[in-house]
mmCIF file of C-alpha atoms and ligand atoms in Angstrom:
data_model
loop_
_atom_site.group_PDB
_atom_site.id
_atom_site.type_symbol
_atom_site.label_atom_id
_atom_site.label_comp_id
_atom_site.label_asym_id
_atom_site.label_seq_id
_atom_site.Cartn_x
_atom_site.Cartn_y
_atom_site.Cartn_z
ATOM 1 C CA UNK A 1 205.985 114.401 210.877
ATOM 2 C CA UNK A 2 206.680 114.782 207.169
ATOM 3 C CA UNK A 3 205.601 113.755 203.655
ATOM 4 C CA UNK A 4 207.684 111.315 201.531
ATOM 5 C CA UNK A 5 211.104 112.799 200.841
ATOM 6 C CA UNK A 6 210.823 112.692 197.050
ATOM 7 C CA UNK A 7 208.214 115.512 197.142
ATOM 8 C CA UNK A 8 210.339 117.674 199.437
ATOM 9 C CA UNK A 9 213.111 117.324 196.867
ATOM 10 C CA UNK A 10 211.305 117.409 193.508
ATOM 11 C CA UNK A 11 208.851 120.156 194.521
ATOM 12 C CA UNK A 12 211.203 122.238 196.665
ATOM 13 C CA UNK A 13 211.245 125.049 194.087
ATOM 14 C CA UNK A 14 207.474 124.962 193.397
ATOM 15 C CA UNK A 15 205.260 127.762 194.645
ATOM 16 C CA UNK A 16 202.193 125.879 193.467
ATOM 17 C CA UNK A 17 202.126 122.109 193.991
ATOM 18 C CA UNK A 18 199.445 121.285 191.452
ATOM 19 C CA UNK A 19 198.744 121.931 187.727
ATOM 20 C CA UNK A 20 197.378 125.434 188.372
ATOM 21 C CA UNK A 21 199.402 128.428 187.175
ATOM 22 C CA UNK A 22 199.436 131.741 189.095
ATOM 23 C CA UNK A 23 196.857 132.999 186.555
ATOM 24 C CA UNK A 24 194.481 130.109 187.338
ATOM 25 C CA UNK A 25 194.680 130.810 191.082
ATOM 26 C CA UNK A 26 194.041 134.499 190.352
ATOM 27 C CA UNK A 27 190.991 133.550 188.251
ATOM 28 C CA UNK A 28 189.679 131.285 191.001
ATOM 29 C CA UNK A 29 190.192 134.022 193.610
ATOM 30 C CA UNK A 30 188.274 136.491 191.460
ATOM 31 C CA UNK A 31 185.340 134.276 190.469
ATOM 32 C CA UNK A 32 184.566 133.351 194.094
ATOM 33 C CA UNK A 33 183.595 137.005 194.777
ATOM 34 C CA UNK A 34 185.048 136.869 198.303
ATOM 35 C CA UNK A 35 184.486 139.866 200.520
ATOM 36 C CA UNK A 36 187.380 141.497 202.348
ATOM 37 C CA UNK A 37 187.957 139.701 205.650
ATOM 38 C CA UNK A 38 186.562 136.373 204.414
ATOM 39 C CA UNK A 39 188.078 133.552 206.449
ATOM 40 C CA UNK A 40 189.668 130.864 204.255
ATOM 41 C CA UNK A 41 190.752 127.469 205.607
ATOM 42 C CA UNK A 42 193.161 125.456 203.431
ATOM 43 C CA UNK A 43 193.931 121.802 204.263
ATOM 44 C CA UNK A 44 197.163 120.718 202.548
ATOM 45 C CA UNK A 45 198.144 124.327 201.899
ATOM 46 C CA UNK A 46 201.570 123.484 200.411
ATOM 47 C CA UNK A 47 203.782 126.543 200.065
ATOM 48 C CA UNK A 48 200.851 128.848 200.767
ATOM 49 C CA UNK A 49 200.555 130.519 197.372
ATOM 50 C CA UNK A 50 196.758 130.487 197.262
ATOM 51 C CA UNK A 51 196.268 132.005 200.713
ATOM 52 C CA UNK A 52 199.113 134.528 200.417
ATOM 53 C CA UNK A 53 198.079 135.889 197.002
ATOM 54 C CA UNK A 54 194.390 135.982 197.939
ATOM 55 C CA UNK A 55 195.265 137.831 201.176
ATOM 56 C CA UNK A 56 197.173 140.374 199.068
ATOM 57 C CA UNK A 57 194.596 140.646 196.264
ATOM 58 C CA UNK A 58 191.291 140.203 198.114
ATOM 59 C CA UNK A 59 192.052 141.009 201.758
ATOM 60 C CA UNK A 60 191.027 137.539 202.963
ATOM 61 C CA UNK A 61 192.437 136.014 206.140
ATOM 62 C CA UNK A 62 193.668 132.453 205.999
ATOM 63 C CA UNK A 63 194.741 129.409 207.941
ATOM 64 C CA UNK A 64 196.784 126.760 206.132
ATOM 65 C CA UNK A 65 197.642 123.312 207.495
ATOM 66 C CA UNK A 66 200.341 121.186 205.881
ATOM 67 C CA UNK A 67 202.347 118.135 206.856
ATOM 68 C CA UNK A 68 205.592 119.193 205.116
ATOM 69 C CA UNK A 69 207.824 121.330 207.382
ATOM 70 C CA UNK A 70 209.647 122.576 204.272
ATOM 71 C CA UNK A 71 206.470 123.757 202.533
ATOM 72 C CA UNK A 72 205.199 125.401 205.750
ATOM 73 C CA UNK A 73 208.512 127.271 206.048
ATOM 74 C CA UNK A 74 208.220 128.397 202.418
ATOM 75 C CA UNK A 75 204.630 129.522 203.000
ATOM 76 C CA UNK A 76 205.724 131.670 205.943
ATOM 77 C CA UNK A 77 208.492 133.242 203.839
ATOM 78 C CA UNK A 78 205.997 133.936 201.050
ATOM 79 C CA UNK A 79 203.693 135.682 203.527
ATOM 80 C CA UNK A 80 206.588 137.937 204.526
ATOM 81 C CA UNK A 81 207.455 138.575 200.878
ATOM 82 C CA UNK A 82 203.878 139.569 200.011
ATOM 83 C CA UNK A 83 203.388 141.588 203.215
ATOM 84 C CA UNK A 84 200.475 139.505 204.516
ATOM 85 C CA UNK A 85 201.864 138.027 207.757
ATOM 86 C CA UNK A 86 199.043 139.742 209.674
ATOM 87 C CA UNK A 87 196.440 137.929 207.547
ATOM 88 C CA UNK A 88 197.672 134.345 207.166
ATOM 89 C CA UNK A 89 198.756 131.607 209.578
ATOM 90 C CA UNK A 90 200.497 128.400 208.548
ATOM 91 C CA UNK A 91 200.469 125.386 210.848
ATOM 92 C CA UNK A 92 202.644 122.294 210.500
ATOM 93 C CA UNK A 93 200.302 119.402 211.227
ATOM 94 C CA UNK A 94 198.411 116.443 209.818
ATOM 95 C CA UNK A 95 195.201 117.955 208.458
ATOM 96 C CA UNK A 96 193.250 114.683 208.748
ATOM 97 C CA UNK A 97 190.343 115.466 211.054
ATOM 98 C CA UNK A 98 191.243 119.161 211.342
ATOM 99 C CA UNK A 99 188.258 121.346 212.201
ATOM 100 C CA UNK A 100 188.797 125.088 212.694
ATOM 101 C CA UNK A 101 187.605 126.856 215.852
ATOM 102 C CA UNK A 102 186.172 129.780 213.931
ATOM 103 C CA UNK A 103 183.981 128.916 210.965
ATOM 104 C CA UNK A 104 185.322 129.762 207.524
ATOM 105 C CA UNK A 105 183.574 131.417 204.587
ATOM 106 C CA UNK A 106 185.676 129.278 202.253
ATOM 107 C CA UNK A 107 187.050 125.850 203.230
ATOM 108 C CA UNK A 108 189.469 124.311 200.736
ATOM 109 C CA UNK A 109 191.422 121.182 199.985
ATOM 110 C CA UNK A 110 193.226 121.755 196.708
ATOM 111 C CA UNK A 111 194.984 118.626 195.521
ATOM 112 C CA UNK A 112 195.122 116.612 198.734
ATOM 113 C CA UNK A 113 191.736 114.886 199.126
ATOM 114 C CA UNK A 114 193.355 111.768 200.583
ATOM 115 C CA UNK A 115 193.409 113.886 203.765
ATOM 116 C CA UNK A 116 189.720 113.074 204.251
ATOM 117 C CA UNK A 117 189.849 109.642 202.597
ATOM 118 C CA UNK A 118 188.678 110.899 199.180
ATOM 119 C CA UNK A 119 186.403 113.584 197.762
ATOM 120 C CA UNK A 120 183.298 112.634 199.781
ATOM 121 C CA UNK A 121 185.145 112.360 203.094
ATOM 122 C CA UNK A 122 187.098 115.569 202.522
ATOM 123 C CA UNK A 123 183.926 117.471 201.619
ATOM 124 C CA UNK A 124 182.373 116.233 204.870
ATOM 125 C CA UNK A 125 185.458 117.230 206.858
ATOM 126 C CA UNK A 126 185.580 120.726 205.322
ATOM 127 C CA UNK A 127 181.844 121.194 205.957
ATOM 128 C CA UNK A 128 182.549 120.978 209.703
ATOM 129 C CA UNK A 129 184.663 124.152 209.487
ATOM 130 C CA UNK A 130 182.272 126.043 207.192
ATOM 131 C CA UNK A 131 179.815 128.749 208.153
ATOM 132 C CA UNK A 132 176.272 128.355 206.770
ATOM 133 C CA UNK A 133 176.209 129.506 203.149
ATOM 134 C CA UNK A 134 179.988 129.120 202.804
ATOM 135 C CA UNK A 135 181.864 127.671 199.851
ATOM 136 C CA UNK A 136 183.875 124.441 199.780
ATOM 137 C CA UNK A 137 186.750 124.163 197.300
ATOM 138 C CA UNK A 138 187.885 120.752 196.131
ATOM 139 C CA UNK A 139 190.920 120.437 193.847
ATOM 140 C CA UNK A 140 190.866 117.029 192.204
ATOM 141 C CA UNK A 141 192.186 115.106 189.178
ATOM 142 C CA UNK A 142 189.830 113.575 186.631
ATOM 143 C CA UNK A 143 190.261 111.522 183.462
ATOM 144 C CA UNK A 144 190.333 113.769 180.409
ATOM 145 C CA UNK A 145 190.401 110.533 178.413
ATOM 146 C CA UNK A 146 189.323 107.295 180.082
ATOM 147 C CA UNK A 147 192.323 104.883 180.112
ATOM 148 C CA UNK A 148 191.785 101.894 177.856
ATOM 149 C CA UNK A 149 193.591 99.599 180.312
ATOM 150 C CA UNK A 150 194.707 99.511 183.942
ATOM 151 C CA UNK A 151 198.322 99.795 182.752
ATOM 152 C CA UNK A 152 197.543 103.285 181.465
ATOM 153 C CA UNK A 153 196.148 104.308 184.859
ATOM 154 C CA UNK A 154 199.332 102.977 186.491
ATOM 155 C CA UNK A 155 201.328 104.986 183.933
ATOM 156 C CA UNK A 156 199.490 108.057 185.245
ATOM 157 C CA UNK A 157 200.618 107.007 188.765
ATOM 158 C CA UNK A 158 197.013 106.240 189.708
ATOM 159 C CA UNK A 159 196.321 103.046 191.663
ATOM 160 C CA UNK A 160 193.615 102.059 189.189
ATOM 161 C CA UNK A 161 191.127 103.511 186.675
ATOM 162 C CA UNK A 162 188.524 103.661 189.426
ATOM 163 C CA UNK A 163 190.646 106.140 191.445
ATOM 164 C CA UNK A 164 189.305 108.994 189.311
ATOM 165 C CA UNK A 165 186.184 109.902 187.349
ATOM 166 C CA UNK A 166 185.657 111.746 184.086
ATOM 167 C CA UNK A 167 184.611 115.377 184.424
ATOM 168 C CA UNK A 168 180.816 114.912 184.006
ATOM 169 C CA UNK A 169 180.844 112.033 186.503
ATOM 170 C CA UNK A 170 182.930 114.025 188.971
ATOM 171 C CA UNK A 171 180.424 116.894 188.762
ATOM 172 C CA UNK A 172 177.560 114.403 189.186
ATOM 173 C CA UNK A 173 179.276 113.008 192.298
ATOM 174 C CA UNK A 174 179.121 116.454 193.944
ATOM 175 C CA UNK A 175 175.420 116.568 193.119
ATOM 176 C CA UNK A 176 174.940 113.194 194.816
ATOM 177 C CA UNK A 177 176.688 114.544 197.938
ATOM 178 C CA UNK A 178 174.010 117.255 198.088
ATOM 179 C CA UNK A 179 176.081 120.122 196.734
ATOM 180 C CA UNK A 180 175.583 122.645 193.947
ATOM 181 C CA UNK A 181 178.694 123.135 191.851
ATOM 182 C CA UNK A 182 178.695 126.951 191.737
ATOM 183 C CA UNK A 183 182.029 127.519 189.946
ATOM 184 C CA UNK A 184 184.948 125.626 188.511
ATOM 185 C CA UNK A 185 188.374 126.503 187.134
ATOM 186 C CA UNK A 186 190.184 123.794 185.181
ATOM 187 C CA UNK A 187 193.918 123.344 184.614
ATOM 188 C CA UNK A 188 195.269 122.818 181.110
ATOM 189 C CA UNK A 189 198.230 120.931 179.655
ATOM 190 C CA UNK A 190 200.517 123.971 179.949
ATOM 191 C CA UNK A 191 199.721 124.036 183.668
ATOM 192 C CA UNK A 192 200.495 120.319 183.939
ATOM 193 C CA UNK A 193 203.834 121.033 182.235
ATOM 194 C CA UNK A 194 204.616 123.721 184.812
ATOM 195 C CA UNK A 195 203.853 121.344 187.672
ATOM 196 C CA UNK A 196 205.625 118.266 186.264
ATOM 197 C CA UNK A 197 208.447 119.648 184.118
ATOM 198 C CA UNK A 198 209.526 122.083 186.853
ATOM 199 C CA UNK A 199 210.419 119.041 188.968
ATOM 200 C CA UNK A 200 213.034 117.904 186.467
ATOM 201 C CA UNK A 201 215.402 120.862 186.721
ATOM 202 C CA UNK A 202 214.947 120.852 190.508
ATOM 203 C CA UNK A 203 215.905 117.146 190.649
ATOM 204 C CA UNK A 204 218.873 117.695 188.318
ATOM 205 C CA UNK A 205 220.182 120.530 190.498
ATOM 206 C CA UNK A 206 219.593 118.477 193.657
ATOM 207 C CA UNK A 207 221.600 115.572 192.178
ATOM 208 C CA UNK A 208 224.474 117.891 191.380
ATOM 209 C CA UNK A 209 224.458 119.231 194.932
ATOM 210 C CA UNK A 210 223.937 115.825 196.641
ATOM 211 C CA UNK A 211 225.818 113.196 194.578
ATOM 212 C CA UNK A 212 226.504 110.818 197.487
ATOM 213 C CA UNK A 213 223.183 111.150 199.305
ATOM 214 C CA UNK A 214 221.447 107.808 200.025
ATOM 215 C CA UNK A 215 218.506 109.061 198.067
ATOM 216 C CA UNK A 216 220.460 110.037 194.928
ATOM 217 C CA UNK A 217 219.754 106.717 193.153
ATOM 218 C CA UNK A 218 216.018 107.150 193.496
ATOM 219 C CA UNK A 219 216.096 110.768 192.356
ATOM 220 C CA UNK A 220 218.320 109.828 189.403
ATOM 221 C CA UNK A 221 215.929 107.036 188.350
ATOM 222 C CA UNK A 222 213.009 109.416 188.647
ATOM 223 C CA UNK A 223 214.656 112.148 186.595
ATOM 224 C CA UNK A 224 215.590 109.647 183.875
ATOM 225 C CA UNK A 225 212.115 108.132 183.510
ATOM 226 C CA UNK A 226 209.777 111.018 184.287
ATOM 227 C CA UNK A 227 209.770 113.079 181.061
ATOM 228 C CA UNK A 228 208.740 110.138 178.843
ATOM 229 C CA UNK A 229 206.294 108.735 181.420
ATOM 230 C CA UNK A 230 204.686 112.124 181.865
ATOM 231 C CA UNK A 231 204.360 112.801 178.116
ATOM 232 C CA UNK A 232 203.013 109.302 177.420
ATOM 233 C CA UNK A 233 200.450 109.155 180.204
ATOM 234 C CA UNK A 234 199.698 112.024 182.576
ATOM 235 C CA UNK A 235 199.847 114.786 179.959
ATOM 236 C CA UNK A 236 197.413 112.953 177.676
ATOM 237 C CA UNK A 237 195.008 111.384 180.134
ATOM 238 C CA UNK A 238 194.763 113.521 183.256
ATOM 239 C CA UNK A 239 192.752 116.632 183.873
ATOM 240 C CA UNK A 240 192.634 118.625 187.079
ATOM 241 C CA UNK A 241 190.389 121.329 188.398
ATOM 242 C CA UNK A 242 189.104 123.173 191.426
ATOM 243 C CA UNK A 243 185.367 122.881 192.062
ATOM 244 C CA UNK A 244 183.419 125.356 194.196
ATOM 245 C CA UNK A 245 180.544 123.757 196.091
ATOM 246 C CA UNK A 246 177.620 125.074 198.125
ATOM 247 C CA UNK A 247 175.365 122.808 200.172
ATOM 248 C CA UNK A 248 171.844 122.616 198.880
HETATM 249 N N1 LIG B 301 197.204 122.982 197.986
HETATM 250 C C1 LIG B 301 198.628 123.137 197.723
HETATM 251 C C2 LIG B 301 199.413 121.843 197.829
HETATM 252 C C3 LIG B 301 198.894 120.659 197.049
HETATM 253 S S1 LIG B 301 200.020 119.268 197.052
HETATM 254 C C4 LIG B 301 198.849 123.802 196.401
HETATM 255 O O1 LIG B 301 197.894 123.899 195.649
HETATM 256 O O2 LIG B 301 199.983 124.209 196.103
HETATM 257 C C5 LIG B 301 199.479 118.330 198.442
HETATM 258 C C6 LIG B 301 199.914 118.913 199.759
HETATM 259 O O3 LIG B 301 199.348 118.149 200.809
HETATM 260 C C7 LIG B 301 201.416 118.929 200.005
HETATM 261 O O4 LIG B 301 201.804 120.229 200.361
HETATM 262 C C8 LIG B 301 201.622 117.946 201.163
HETATM 263 O O5 LIG B 301 202.685 118.322 202.009
HETATM 264 C C9 LIG B 301 200.294 118.045 201.864
HETATM 265 N N2 LIG B 301 199.864 116.903 202.673
HETATM 266 C C10 LIG B 301 199.923 115.581 202.351
HETATM 267 N N3 LIG B 301 199.339 114.840 203.321
HETATM 268 C C11 LIG B 301 198.913 115.712 204.268
HETATM 269 C C12 LIG B 301 198.219 115.575 205.519
HETATM 270 N N4 LIG B 301 197.857 114.389 205.974
HETATM 271 N N5 LIG B 301 197.946 116.698 206.230
HETATM 272 C C13 LIG B 301 198.315 117.919 205.782
HETATM 273 N N6 LIG B 301 198.951 118.103 204.610
HETATM 274 C C14 LIG B 301 199.239 117.030 203.860
#
């Protein structure tokens, strides 16, 4: 069980697989006012940076589920590096339908809401693992500028304009689901650069190390087209943030 290979290559050197910087994750960890020992569930936990740093900085305990064996391995190494192996557990699995045995104080899906079939479905799924009064975290893209045409949405690698909302509409959608938005931390363009531009050097190095790999053509094409595509579309049109929700 694995994710498409291009991500395991282009994001193999990423600690954070979304447009958040370490500072943004630190801000989010602080503003949630988590008590020591808070249980945090993270569906699509990537390389485990959120859980590992929050275990170190706030004494939380965490369970992360991710479908990429590579990212799970990196998360485990990060836990060793930060001295939090007694606090965090990383499980290689499909997180679709995952409900934790013990209820969490914080249940998160940060940049992987397809796991529950979208924002509404993922919120519902996370709610099943949440203790009463707990906080749900949803990390999700939104349109900073509404695309003027479907071609622009495609340029942002979205299926269509309707895949995402603008920020006020996204916040209103949480309201309609019956949740108070109690905090939010938004990424900025510098954070998008860290997420996207960091892939380019990783792909270049991978190509140098794997010139005859079957996949080299695809990686080469990606590296050639990505900087201009990213600057033309994603960097100008996409926003991204993590929204903290409490059921009303
Ligand atoms: N939350 C992490 C990773 C976000 S990227 C971070 O902020 O760094 C999306 C992640 O979802 C990737 O790590 C990918 O491997 C994982 N993923 C994709 N589909 C999944 C699924 N069905 N179940 C579990 N993880 C999945």
